[in-house]
CSV table of C-alpha atoms in Angstrom, one decimal:
chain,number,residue,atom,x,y,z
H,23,UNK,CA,109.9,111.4,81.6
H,24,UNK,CA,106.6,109.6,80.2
H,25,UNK,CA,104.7,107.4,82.4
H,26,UNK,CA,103.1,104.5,81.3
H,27,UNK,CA,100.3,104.8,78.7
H,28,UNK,CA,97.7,103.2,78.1
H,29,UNK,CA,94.9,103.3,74.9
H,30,UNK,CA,91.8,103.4,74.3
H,31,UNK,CA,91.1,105.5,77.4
H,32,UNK,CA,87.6,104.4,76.7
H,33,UNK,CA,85.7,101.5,74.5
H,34,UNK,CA,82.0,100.2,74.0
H,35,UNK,CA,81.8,97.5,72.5
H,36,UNK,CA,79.0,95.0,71.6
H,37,UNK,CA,78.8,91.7,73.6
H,38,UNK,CA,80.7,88.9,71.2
H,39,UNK,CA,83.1,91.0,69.8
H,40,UNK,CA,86.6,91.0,70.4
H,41,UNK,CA,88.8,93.8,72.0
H,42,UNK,CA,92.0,94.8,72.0
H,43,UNK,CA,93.8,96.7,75.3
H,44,UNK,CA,97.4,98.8,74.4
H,45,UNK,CA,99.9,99.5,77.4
H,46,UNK,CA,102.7,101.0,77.2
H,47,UNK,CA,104.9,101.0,79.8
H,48,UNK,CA,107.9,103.5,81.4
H,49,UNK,CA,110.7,102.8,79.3
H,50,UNK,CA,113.5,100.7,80.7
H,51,UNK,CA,111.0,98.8,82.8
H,52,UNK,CA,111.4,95.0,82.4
H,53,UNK,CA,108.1,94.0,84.6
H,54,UNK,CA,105.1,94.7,83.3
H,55,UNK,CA,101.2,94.0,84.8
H,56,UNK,CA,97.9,94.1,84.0
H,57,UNK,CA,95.0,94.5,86.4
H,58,UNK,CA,91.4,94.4,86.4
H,59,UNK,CA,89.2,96.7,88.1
H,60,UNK,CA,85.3,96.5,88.5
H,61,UNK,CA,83.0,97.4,91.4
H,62,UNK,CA,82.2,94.1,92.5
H,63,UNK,CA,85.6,92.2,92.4
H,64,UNK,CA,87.7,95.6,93.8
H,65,UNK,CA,91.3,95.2,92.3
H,66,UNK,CA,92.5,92.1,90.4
H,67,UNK,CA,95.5,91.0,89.3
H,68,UNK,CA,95.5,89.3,85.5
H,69,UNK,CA,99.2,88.1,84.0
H,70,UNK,CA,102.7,89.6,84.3
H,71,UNK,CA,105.5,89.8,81.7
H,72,UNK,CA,109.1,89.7,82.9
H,73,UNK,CA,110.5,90.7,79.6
H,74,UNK,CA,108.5,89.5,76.3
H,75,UNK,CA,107.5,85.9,78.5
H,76,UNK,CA,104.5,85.6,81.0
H,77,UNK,CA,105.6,84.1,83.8
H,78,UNK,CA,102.1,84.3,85.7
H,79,UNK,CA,99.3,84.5,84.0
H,80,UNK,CA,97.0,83.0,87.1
H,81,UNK,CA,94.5,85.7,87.3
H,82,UNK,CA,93.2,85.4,83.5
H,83,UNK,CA,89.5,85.1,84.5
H,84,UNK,CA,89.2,82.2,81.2
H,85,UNK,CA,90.6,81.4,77.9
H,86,UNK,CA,88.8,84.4,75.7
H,87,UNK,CA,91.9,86.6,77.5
H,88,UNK,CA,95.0,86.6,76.2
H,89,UNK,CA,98.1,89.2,76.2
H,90,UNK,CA,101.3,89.1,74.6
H,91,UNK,CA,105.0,92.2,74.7
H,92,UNK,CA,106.6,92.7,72.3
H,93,UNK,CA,110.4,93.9,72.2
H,94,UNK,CA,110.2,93.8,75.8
H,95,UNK,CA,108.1,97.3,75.4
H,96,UNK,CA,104.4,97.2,74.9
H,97,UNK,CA,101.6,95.2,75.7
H,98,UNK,CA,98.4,94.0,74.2
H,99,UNK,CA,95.3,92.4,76.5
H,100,UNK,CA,92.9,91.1,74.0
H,101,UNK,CA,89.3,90.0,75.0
H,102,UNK,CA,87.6,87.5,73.2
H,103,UNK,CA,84.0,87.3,72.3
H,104,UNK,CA,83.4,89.8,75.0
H,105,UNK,CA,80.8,89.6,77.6
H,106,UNK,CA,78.8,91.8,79.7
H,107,UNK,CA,80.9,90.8,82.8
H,108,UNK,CA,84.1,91.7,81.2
H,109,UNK,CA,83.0,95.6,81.6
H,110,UNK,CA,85.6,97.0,83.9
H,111,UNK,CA,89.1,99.5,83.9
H,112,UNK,CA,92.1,97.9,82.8
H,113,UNK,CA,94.8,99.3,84.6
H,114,UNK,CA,98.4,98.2,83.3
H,115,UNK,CA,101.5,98.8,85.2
H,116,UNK,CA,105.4,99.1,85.2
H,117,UNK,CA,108.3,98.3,87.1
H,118,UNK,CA,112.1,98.6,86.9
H,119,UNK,CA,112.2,94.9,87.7
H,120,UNK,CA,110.1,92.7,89.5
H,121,UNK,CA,111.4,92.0,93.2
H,122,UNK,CA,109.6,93.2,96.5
H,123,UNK,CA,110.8,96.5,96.6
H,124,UNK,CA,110.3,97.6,93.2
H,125,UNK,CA,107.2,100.2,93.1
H,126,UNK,CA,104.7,99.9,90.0
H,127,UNK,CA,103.9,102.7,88.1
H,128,UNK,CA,100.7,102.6,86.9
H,129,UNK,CA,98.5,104.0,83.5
H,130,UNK,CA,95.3,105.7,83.4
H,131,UNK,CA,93.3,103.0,82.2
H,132,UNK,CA,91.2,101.2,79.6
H,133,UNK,CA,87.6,101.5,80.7
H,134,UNK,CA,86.0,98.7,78.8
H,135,UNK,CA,82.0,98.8,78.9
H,136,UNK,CA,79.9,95.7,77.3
H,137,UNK,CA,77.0,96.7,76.1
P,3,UNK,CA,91.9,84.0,102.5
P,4,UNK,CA,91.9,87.8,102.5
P,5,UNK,CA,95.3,88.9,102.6
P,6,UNK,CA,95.4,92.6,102.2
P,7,UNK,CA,92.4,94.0,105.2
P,8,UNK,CA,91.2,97.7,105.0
P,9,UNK,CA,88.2,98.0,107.6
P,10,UNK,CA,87.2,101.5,106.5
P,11,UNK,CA,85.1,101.8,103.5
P,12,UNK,CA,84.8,105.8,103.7
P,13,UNK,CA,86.3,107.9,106.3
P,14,UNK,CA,85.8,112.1,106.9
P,15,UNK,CA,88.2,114.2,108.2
P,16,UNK,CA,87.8,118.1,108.9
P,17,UNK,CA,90.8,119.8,106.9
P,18,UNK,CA,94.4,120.7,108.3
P,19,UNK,CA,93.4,118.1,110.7
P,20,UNK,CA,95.7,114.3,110.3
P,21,UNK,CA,94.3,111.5,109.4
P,22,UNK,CA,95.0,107.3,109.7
P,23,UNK,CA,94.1,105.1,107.3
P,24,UNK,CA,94.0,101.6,108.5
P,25,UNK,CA,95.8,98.3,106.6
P,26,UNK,CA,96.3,94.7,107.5
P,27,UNK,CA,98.1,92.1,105.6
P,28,UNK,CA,98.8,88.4,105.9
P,29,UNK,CA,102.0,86.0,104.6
P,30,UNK,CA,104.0,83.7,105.4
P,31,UNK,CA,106.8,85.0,103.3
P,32,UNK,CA,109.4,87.0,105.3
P,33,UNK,CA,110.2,89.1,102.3
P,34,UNK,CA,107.8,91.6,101.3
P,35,UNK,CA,106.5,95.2,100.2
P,36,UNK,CA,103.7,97.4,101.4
P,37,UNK,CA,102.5,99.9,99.6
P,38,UNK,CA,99.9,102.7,99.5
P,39,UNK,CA,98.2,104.0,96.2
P,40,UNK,CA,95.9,107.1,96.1
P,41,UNK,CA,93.2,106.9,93.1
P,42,UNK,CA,91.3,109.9,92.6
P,43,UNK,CA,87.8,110.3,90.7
P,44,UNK,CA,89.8,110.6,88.0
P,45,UNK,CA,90.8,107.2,88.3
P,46,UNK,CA,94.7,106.4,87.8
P,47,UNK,CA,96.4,104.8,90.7
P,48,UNK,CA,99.2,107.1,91.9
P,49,UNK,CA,102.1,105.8,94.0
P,50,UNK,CA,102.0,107.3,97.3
P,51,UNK,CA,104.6,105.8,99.6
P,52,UNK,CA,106.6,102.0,100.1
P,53,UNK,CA,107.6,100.1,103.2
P,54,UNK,CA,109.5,97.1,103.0
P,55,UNK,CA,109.4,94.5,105.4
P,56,UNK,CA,113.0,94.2,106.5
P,57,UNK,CA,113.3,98.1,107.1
P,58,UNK,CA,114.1,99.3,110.3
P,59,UNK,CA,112.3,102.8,110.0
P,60,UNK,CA,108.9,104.0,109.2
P,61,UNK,CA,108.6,105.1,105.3
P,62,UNK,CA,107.6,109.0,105.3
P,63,UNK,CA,107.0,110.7,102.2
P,64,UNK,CA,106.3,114.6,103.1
P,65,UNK,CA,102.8,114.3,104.7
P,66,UNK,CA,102.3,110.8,104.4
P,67,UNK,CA,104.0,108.4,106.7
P,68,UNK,CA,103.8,104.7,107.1
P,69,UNK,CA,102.9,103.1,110.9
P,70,UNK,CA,104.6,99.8,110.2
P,71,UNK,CA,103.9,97.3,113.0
P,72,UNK,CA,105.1,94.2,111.9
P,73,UNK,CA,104.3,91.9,115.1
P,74,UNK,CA,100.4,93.1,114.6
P,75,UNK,CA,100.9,92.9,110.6
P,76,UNK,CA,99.6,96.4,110.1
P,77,UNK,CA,100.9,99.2,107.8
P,78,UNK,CA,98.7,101.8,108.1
P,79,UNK,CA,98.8,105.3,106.3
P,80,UNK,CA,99.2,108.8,108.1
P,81,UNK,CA,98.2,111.6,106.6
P,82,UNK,CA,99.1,115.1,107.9
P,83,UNK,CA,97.7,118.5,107.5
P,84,UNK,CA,95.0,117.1,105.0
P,85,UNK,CA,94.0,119.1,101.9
P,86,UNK,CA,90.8,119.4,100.1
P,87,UNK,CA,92.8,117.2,97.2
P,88,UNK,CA,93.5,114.5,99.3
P,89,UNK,CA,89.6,113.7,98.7
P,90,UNK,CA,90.2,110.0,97.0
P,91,UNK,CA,90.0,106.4,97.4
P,92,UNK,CA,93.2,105.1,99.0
P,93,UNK,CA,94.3,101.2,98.7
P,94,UNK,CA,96.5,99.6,100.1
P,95,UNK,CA,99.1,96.4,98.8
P,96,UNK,CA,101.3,94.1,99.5
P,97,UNK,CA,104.1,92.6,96.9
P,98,UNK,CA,105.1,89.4,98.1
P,99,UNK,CA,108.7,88.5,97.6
P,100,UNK,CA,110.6,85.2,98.1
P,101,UNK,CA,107.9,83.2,97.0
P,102,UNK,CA,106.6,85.3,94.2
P,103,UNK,CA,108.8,86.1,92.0
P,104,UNK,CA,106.9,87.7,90.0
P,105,UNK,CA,105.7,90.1,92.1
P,106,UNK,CA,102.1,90.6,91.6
P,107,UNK,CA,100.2,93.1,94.0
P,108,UNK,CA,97.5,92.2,96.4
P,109,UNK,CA,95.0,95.0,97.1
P,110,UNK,CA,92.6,95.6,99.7
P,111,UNK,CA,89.4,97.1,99.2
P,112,UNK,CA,90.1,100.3,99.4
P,113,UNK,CA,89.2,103.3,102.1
P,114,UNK,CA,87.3,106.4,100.4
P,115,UNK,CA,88.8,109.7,102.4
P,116,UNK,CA,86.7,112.7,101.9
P,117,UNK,CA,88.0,116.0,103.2
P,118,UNK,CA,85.8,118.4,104.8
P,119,UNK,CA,86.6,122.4,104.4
């Protein structure tokens, strides 16, 4: 079966513009995560959808990120008027549901770099 | 506070030999998950093996096994027979339960295992 994917695998973009971030996750999973990944802040949660509604979205660094699912299936992180410190991997992830004991699946990841 | 604890930024070991990678978690929630991710230099996270905190038995998944000491709150990883592709950066999590319902993961910093031939 397909794991969860994840596109662009890679995107430059100038500093101002705005980005968009695809996941899509292992079908049949309800939970679905996004995480931030850069050298200086190690692994960091962002939002999580439980369905098509965020139920925590405590680890959106400010109000230029934003994500929405749709049909309980994919994902999109947008970014906007990037900046410089927004250069990271975004790793999305998948789970069957959301309790404890459910293991997330994750994508390859979006390297973002801000140039 | 820090809530997931890995004290070893890069660790060697010679190959065949076994290997412990150390992991220490705080919460006050009595219902939780521990888990272990391996990310290679290619960079996805890959699932590696899942202890929960009301199970009875250390999680093994073939060369990897879980010392779970819950009175010290330490889960750390064992890694048997190591291979040359077991050369990654390993992390460890925690999934907090009761009061997260969501069920965000917490990482640590990560422990970069290189494998010697």
């Amino acid at each position: 079966g397909a794991g969860v994917s994840q596109s662009p695998s890679n995107k430059v973009t100038e500093k101002g513009k705005d980005v968009e971030l695809r996941c899509d996750p292992i079908s049949g999973h309800t939970a679905l995560y996004w995480y931030r990944q850069s050298l200086g802040q190690g692994l960091e949660f962002l939002i999580y959808f439980q369905g098509n509604s965020a139920p925590d979205k405590s680890g959106l660094p400010s109000d230029r990120f934003s994500a929405e699912r749709t049909g309980g299936s994919v994902s999109t992180l947008t970014i906007q008027r990037t900046q410089q410190e927004d250069s990271a991997v975004y790793l999305c992830a998948s789970s069957l549901a959301s309790q404890a004991k459910e293991t997330q699946y994750f994508g390859p990841g979006t390297r973002l770099l801000v140039l | 506070a820090q809530k997931i604890t890995q004290t070893q930024p890069g660790m060697f070991v010679q190959e065949k030999e076994a290997v412990t990678l150390d992991c220490t978690y705080d919460t006050s929630d009595p219902s939780y998950g521990l888990f272990w991710y391996k990310q290679p230099s290619s960079g996805e996270m890959i699932f590696l093996i899942y202890q929960g905190s009301y199970d009875q038995q250390n999680a093994t998944e073939g060369r990897y096994s879980l010392n779970f000491q819950k009175a010290r709150k330490s889960a750390n990883l064992v890694i048997s027979a190591s291979q040359l592709g077991d050369s990654a950066m390993y992390f460890c999590a925690m999934r907090e339960g009761r009061y997260n319902q969501g069920g965000k993961l917490i990482f640590g910093q990560g422990t970069e295992l290189s494998v010697k031939p």
